[in-house]
GROMACS .gro file of C-alpha atoms in nm:
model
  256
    1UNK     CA    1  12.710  13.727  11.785
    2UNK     CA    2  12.940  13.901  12.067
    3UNK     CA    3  12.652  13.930  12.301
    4UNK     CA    4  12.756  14.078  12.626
    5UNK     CA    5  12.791  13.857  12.921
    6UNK     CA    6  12.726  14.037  13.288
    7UNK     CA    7  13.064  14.083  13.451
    8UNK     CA    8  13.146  13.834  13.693
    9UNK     CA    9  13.121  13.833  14.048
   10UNK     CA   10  13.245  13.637  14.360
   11UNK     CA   11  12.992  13.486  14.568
   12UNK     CA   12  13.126  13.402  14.864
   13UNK     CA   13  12.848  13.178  14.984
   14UNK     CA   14  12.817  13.031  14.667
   15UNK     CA   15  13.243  12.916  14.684
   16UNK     CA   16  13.161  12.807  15.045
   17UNK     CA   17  12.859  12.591  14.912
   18UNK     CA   18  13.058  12.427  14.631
   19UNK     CA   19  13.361  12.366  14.839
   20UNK     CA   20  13.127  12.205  15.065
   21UNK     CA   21  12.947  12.017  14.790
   22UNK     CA   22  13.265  11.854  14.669
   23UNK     CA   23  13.416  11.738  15.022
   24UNK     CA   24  13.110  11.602  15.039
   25UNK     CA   25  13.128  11.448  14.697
   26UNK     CA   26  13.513  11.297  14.794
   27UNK     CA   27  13.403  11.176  15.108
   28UNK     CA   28  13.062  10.975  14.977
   29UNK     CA   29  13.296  10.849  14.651
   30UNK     CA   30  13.560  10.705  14.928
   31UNK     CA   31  13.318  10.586  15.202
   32UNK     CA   32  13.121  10.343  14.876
   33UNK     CA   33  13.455  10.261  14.687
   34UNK     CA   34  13.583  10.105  15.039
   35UNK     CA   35  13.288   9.910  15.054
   36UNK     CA   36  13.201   9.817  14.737
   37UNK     CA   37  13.559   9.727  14.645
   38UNK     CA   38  13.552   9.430  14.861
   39UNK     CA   39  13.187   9.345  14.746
   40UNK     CA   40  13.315   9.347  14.401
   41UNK     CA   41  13.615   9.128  14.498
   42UNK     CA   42  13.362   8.887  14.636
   43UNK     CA   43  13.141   8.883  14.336
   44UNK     CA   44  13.397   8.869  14.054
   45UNK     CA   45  13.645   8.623  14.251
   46UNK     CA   46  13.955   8.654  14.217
   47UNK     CA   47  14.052   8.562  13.862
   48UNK     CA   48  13.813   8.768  13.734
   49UNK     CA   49  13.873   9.055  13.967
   50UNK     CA   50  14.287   8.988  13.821
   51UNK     CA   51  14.191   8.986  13.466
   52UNK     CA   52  13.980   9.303  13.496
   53UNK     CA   53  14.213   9.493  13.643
   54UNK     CA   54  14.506   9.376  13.349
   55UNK     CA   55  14.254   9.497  13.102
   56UNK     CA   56  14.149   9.795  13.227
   57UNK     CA   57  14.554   9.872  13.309
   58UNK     CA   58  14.607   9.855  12.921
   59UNK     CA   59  14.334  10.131  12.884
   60UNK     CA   60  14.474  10.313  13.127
   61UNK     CA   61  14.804  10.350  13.002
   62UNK     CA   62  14.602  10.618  12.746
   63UNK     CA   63  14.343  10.809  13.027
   64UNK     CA   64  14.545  11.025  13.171
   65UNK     CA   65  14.481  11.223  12.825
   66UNK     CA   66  14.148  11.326  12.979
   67UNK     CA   67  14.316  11.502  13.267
   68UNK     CA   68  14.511  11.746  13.057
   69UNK     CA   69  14.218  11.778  12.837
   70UNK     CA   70  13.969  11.849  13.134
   71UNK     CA   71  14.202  12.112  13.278
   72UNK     CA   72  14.261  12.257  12.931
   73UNK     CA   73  13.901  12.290  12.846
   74UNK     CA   74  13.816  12.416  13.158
   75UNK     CA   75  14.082  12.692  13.157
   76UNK     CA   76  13.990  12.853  12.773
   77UNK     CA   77  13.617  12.846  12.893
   78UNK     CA   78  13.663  13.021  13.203
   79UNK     CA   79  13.885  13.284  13.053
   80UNK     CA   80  13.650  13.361  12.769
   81UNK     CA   81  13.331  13.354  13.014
   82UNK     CA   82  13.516  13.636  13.163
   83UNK     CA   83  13.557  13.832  12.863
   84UNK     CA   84  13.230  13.841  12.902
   85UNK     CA   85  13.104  13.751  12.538
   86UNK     CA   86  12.846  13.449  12.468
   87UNK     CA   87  12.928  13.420  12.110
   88UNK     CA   88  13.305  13.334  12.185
   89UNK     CA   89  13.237  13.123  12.430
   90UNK     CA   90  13.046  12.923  12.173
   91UNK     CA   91  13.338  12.928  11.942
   92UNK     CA   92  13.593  12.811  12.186
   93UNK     CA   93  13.370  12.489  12.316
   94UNK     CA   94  13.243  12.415  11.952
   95UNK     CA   95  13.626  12.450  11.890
   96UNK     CA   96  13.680  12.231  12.216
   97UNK     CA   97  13.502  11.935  12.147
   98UNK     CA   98  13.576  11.915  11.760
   99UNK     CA   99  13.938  11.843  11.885
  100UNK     CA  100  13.822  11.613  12.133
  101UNK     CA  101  13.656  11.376  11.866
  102UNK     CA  102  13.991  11.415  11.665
  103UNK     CA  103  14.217  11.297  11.976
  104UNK     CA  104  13.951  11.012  12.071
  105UNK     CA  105  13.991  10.866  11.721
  106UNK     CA  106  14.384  10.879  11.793
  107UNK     CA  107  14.358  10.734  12.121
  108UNK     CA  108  14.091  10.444  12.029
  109UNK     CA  109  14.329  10.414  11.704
  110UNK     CA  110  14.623  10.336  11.987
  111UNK     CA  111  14.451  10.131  12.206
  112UNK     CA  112  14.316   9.916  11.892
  113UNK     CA  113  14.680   9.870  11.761
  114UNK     CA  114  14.905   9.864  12.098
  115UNK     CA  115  14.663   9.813  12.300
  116UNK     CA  116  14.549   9.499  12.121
  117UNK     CA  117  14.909   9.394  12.046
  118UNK     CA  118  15.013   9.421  12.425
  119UNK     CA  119  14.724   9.218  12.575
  120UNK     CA  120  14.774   8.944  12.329
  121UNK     CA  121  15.185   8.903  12.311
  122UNK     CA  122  15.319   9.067  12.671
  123UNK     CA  123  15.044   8.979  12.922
  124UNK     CA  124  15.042   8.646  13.098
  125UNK     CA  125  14.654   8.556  13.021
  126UNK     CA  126  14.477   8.180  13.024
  127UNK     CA  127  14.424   8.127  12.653
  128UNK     CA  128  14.023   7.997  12.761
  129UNK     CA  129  14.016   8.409  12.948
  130UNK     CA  130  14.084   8.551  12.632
  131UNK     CA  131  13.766   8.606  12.487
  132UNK     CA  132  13.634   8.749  12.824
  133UNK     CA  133  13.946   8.962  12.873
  134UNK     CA  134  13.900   9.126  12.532
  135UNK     CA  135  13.579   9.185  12.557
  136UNK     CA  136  13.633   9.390  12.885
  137UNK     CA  137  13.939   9.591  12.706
  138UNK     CA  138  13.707   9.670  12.407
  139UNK     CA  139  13.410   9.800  12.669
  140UNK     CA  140  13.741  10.004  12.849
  141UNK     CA  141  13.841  10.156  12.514
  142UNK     CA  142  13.452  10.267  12.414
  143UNK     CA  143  13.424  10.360  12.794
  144UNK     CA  144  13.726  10.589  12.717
  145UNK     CA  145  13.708  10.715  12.382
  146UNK     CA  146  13.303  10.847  12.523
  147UNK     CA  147  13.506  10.990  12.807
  148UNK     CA  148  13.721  11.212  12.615
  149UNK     CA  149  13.407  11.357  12.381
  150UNK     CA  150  13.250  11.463  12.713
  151UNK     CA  151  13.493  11.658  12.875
  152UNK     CA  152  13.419  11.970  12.694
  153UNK     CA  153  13.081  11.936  12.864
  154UNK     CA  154  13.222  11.894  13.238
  155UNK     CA  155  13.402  12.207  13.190
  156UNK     CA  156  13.147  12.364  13.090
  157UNK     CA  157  12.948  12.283  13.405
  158UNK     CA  158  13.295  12.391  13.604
  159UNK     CA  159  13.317  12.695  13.436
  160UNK     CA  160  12.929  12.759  13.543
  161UNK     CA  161  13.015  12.644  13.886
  162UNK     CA  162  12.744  12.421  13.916
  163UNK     CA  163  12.888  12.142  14.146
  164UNK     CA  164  12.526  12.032  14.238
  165UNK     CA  165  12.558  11.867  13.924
  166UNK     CA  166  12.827  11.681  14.038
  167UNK     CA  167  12.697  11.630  14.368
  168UNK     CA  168  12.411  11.472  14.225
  169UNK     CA  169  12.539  11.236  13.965
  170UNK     CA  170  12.743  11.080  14.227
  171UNK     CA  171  12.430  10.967  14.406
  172UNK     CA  172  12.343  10.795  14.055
  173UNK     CA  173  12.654  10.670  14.017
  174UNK     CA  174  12.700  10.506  14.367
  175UNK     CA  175  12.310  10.373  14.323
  176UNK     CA  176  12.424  10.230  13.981
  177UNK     CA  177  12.736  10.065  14.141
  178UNK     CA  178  12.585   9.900  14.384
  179UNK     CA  179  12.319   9.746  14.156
  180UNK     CA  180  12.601   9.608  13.936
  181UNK     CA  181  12.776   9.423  14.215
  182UNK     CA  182  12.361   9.339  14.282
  183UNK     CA  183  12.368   9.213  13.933
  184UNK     CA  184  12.732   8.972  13.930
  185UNK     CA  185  12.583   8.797  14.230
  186UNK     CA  186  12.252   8.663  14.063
  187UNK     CA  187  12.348   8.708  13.666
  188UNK     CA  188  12.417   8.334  13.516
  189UNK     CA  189  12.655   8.471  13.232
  190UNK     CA  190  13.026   8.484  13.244
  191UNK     CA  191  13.069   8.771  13.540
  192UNK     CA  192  13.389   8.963  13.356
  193UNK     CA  193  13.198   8.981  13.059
  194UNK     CA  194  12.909   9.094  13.244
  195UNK     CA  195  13.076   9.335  13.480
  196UNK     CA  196  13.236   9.472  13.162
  197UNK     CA  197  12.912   9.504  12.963
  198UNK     CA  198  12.673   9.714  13.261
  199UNK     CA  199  13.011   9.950  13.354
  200UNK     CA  200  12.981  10.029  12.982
  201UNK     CA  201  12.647  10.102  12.973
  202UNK     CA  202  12.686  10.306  13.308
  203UNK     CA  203  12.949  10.480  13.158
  204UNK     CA  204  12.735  10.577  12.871
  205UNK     CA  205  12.389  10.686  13.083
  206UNK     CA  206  12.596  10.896  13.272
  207UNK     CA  207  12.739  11.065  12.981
  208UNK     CA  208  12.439  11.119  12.804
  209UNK     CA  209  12.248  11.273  13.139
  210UNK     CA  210  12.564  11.535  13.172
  211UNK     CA  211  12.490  11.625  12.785
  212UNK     CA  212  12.122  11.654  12.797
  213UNK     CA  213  12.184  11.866  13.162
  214UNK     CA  214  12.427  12.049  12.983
  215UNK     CA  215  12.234  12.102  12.618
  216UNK     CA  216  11.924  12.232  12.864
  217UNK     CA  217  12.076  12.427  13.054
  218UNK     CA  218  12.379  12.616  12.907
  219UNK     CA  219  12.339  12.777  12.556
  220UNK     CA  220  12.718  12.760  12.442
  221UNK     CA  221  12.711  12.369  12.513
  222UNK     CA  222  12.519  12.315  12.188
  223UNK     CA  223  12.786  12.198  11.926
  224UNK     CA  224  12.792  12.444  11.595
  225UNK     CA  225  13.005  12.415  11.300
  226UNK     CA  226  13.310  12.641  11.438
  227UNK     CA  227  13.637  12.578  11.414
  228UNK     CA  228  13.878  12.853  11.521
  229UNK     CA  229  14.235  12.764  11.437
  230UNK     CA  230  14.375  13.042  11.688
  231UNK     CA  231  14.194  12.887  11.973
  232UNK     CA  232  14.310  12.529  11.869
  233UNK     CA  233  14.701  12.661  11.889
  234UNK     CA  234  14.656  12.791  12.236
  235UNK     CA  235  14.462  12.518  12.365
  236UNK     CA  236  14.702  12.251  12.186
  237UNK     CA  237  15.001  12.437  12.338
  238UNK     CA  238  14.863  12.473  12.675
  239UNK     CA  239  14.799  12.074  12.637
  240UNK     CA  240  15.152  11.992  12.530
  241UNK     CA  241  15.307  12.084  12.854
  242UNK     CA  242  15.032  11.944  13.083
  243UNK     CA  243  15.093  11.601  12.849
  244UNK     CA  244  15.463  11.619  12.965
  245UNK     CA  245  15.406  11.607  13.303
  246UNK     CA  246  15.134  11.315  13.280
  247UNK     CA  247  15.368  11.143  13.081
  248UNK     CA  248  15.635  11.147  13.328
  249UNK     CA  249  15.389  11.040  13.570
  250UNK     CA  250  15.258  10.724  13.338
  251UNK     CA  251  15.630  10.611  13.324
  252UNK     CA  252  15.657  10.602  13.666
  253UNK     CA  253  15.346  10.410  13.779
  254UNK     CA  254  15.263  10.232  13.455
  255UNK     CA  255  15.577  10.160  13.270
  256UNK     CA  256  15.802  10.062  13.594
   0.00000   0.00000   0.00000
């Protein structure tokens, strides 16, 4: 159903309060990540801190497909909320997020064969670590492979501009943070398993709160069985070139 949309309008207070809302955001994000950094250091020590950091890099090399996803999804959403019609704006994110579970079984394909191949043969890792180590990577490529499903549903929430949201999970996110480090300090298992194991599990609460905020509140965020082929081209070509330039910019900080 083409159901007519009401045209869209610009709020001026509403732009200042989101602009607002997100500086805010930044600034809270950067204030807790200086502090709980070091906290982290602290509670991991330093091997552990190391290690984490190798196995998370080897995720990484593969996250920066979110971006140009985000920023994709995002853009097609926007442009048909404009339109002004509900029913295509249903197509394009039903559309949306079928691709996205087709490129997180790619990337968690990757990450299982490279990935794997690259923390076991070209990384410099204590052969008593490597249990630990792996276990972290596998809780990074899960973390990820989630990450990429949801992005359909943060644009959705951009394209609303509800940056409340936002606003608000970061509260839950720093609160969840600092129990973690909480957590390293008294927990007596192996901390880089354990550190591994609740960012996982963060990961995944904060995922499913976005959905259920997103399911509840926005009627085009419920998945149906649509897929338009048009819409895939455009949002696969629009993809490509953003996928160049992230590329480029792995190379460069990864690779070197």
């Amino acid at each position: 159903r083409l159901t007519r949309l009401e045209a869209p309008r610009v709020d001026a207070r509403k732009v200042a309060k989101n602009t607002l809302v997100l500086y805010f955001r930044m600034l809270a994000v950067m204030f807790i990540g200086l502090f709980t950094s070091r906290v982290q250091l602290q509670a991991l020590g330093v091997e552990n801190f190391g290690l984490y950091g190798v196995a998370m890099a080897t995720v990484g090399m593969f996250a920066f497909v979110n971006g140009s996803l985000s920023m994709a999804s995002s853009r097609f959403l926007t442009v048909e909320m404009g339109k002004g019609t509900v029913g295509s704006v249903k197509r394009v994110f039903s559309t949306v997020l079928a691709a996205q579970f087709g490129v997180a079984c790619v990337v968690a394909l990757l990450l299982e064969t490279i990935g794997i191949y690259v923390l076991g043969t070209k990384l410099n890792i204590a052969p008593d670590r490597m249990f630990a180590v792996k276990w972290a990577f596998q809780c990074g490529v899960l973390s990820t492979v989630l990450g990429i499903t949801q992005v359909p549903y943060g644009a959705v929430i951009v394209a609303h501009e509800r940056m409340s949201a936002f606003a608000f999970m970061t509260f839950y996110d720093i609160t969840v943070k600092l129990l973690i480090v909480y957590l390293l300090f008294i927990t007596p298992f192996d901390r880089l398993v354990t550190y591994s194991t609740l960012f996982l599990l963060s990961s995944v609460t904060t995922i499913a709160i976005y959905r259920i905020y997103c399911i509840a509140n926005f009627s085009e965020a419920r998945y149906r069985r649509v897929f338009d082929k048009r819409i895939l081209k455009e949002v696969s070509g629009f993809v490509g070139w953003q996928f160049l330039s992230q590329i480029a910019f792995l190379a460069v900080m990864q690779m070197v």
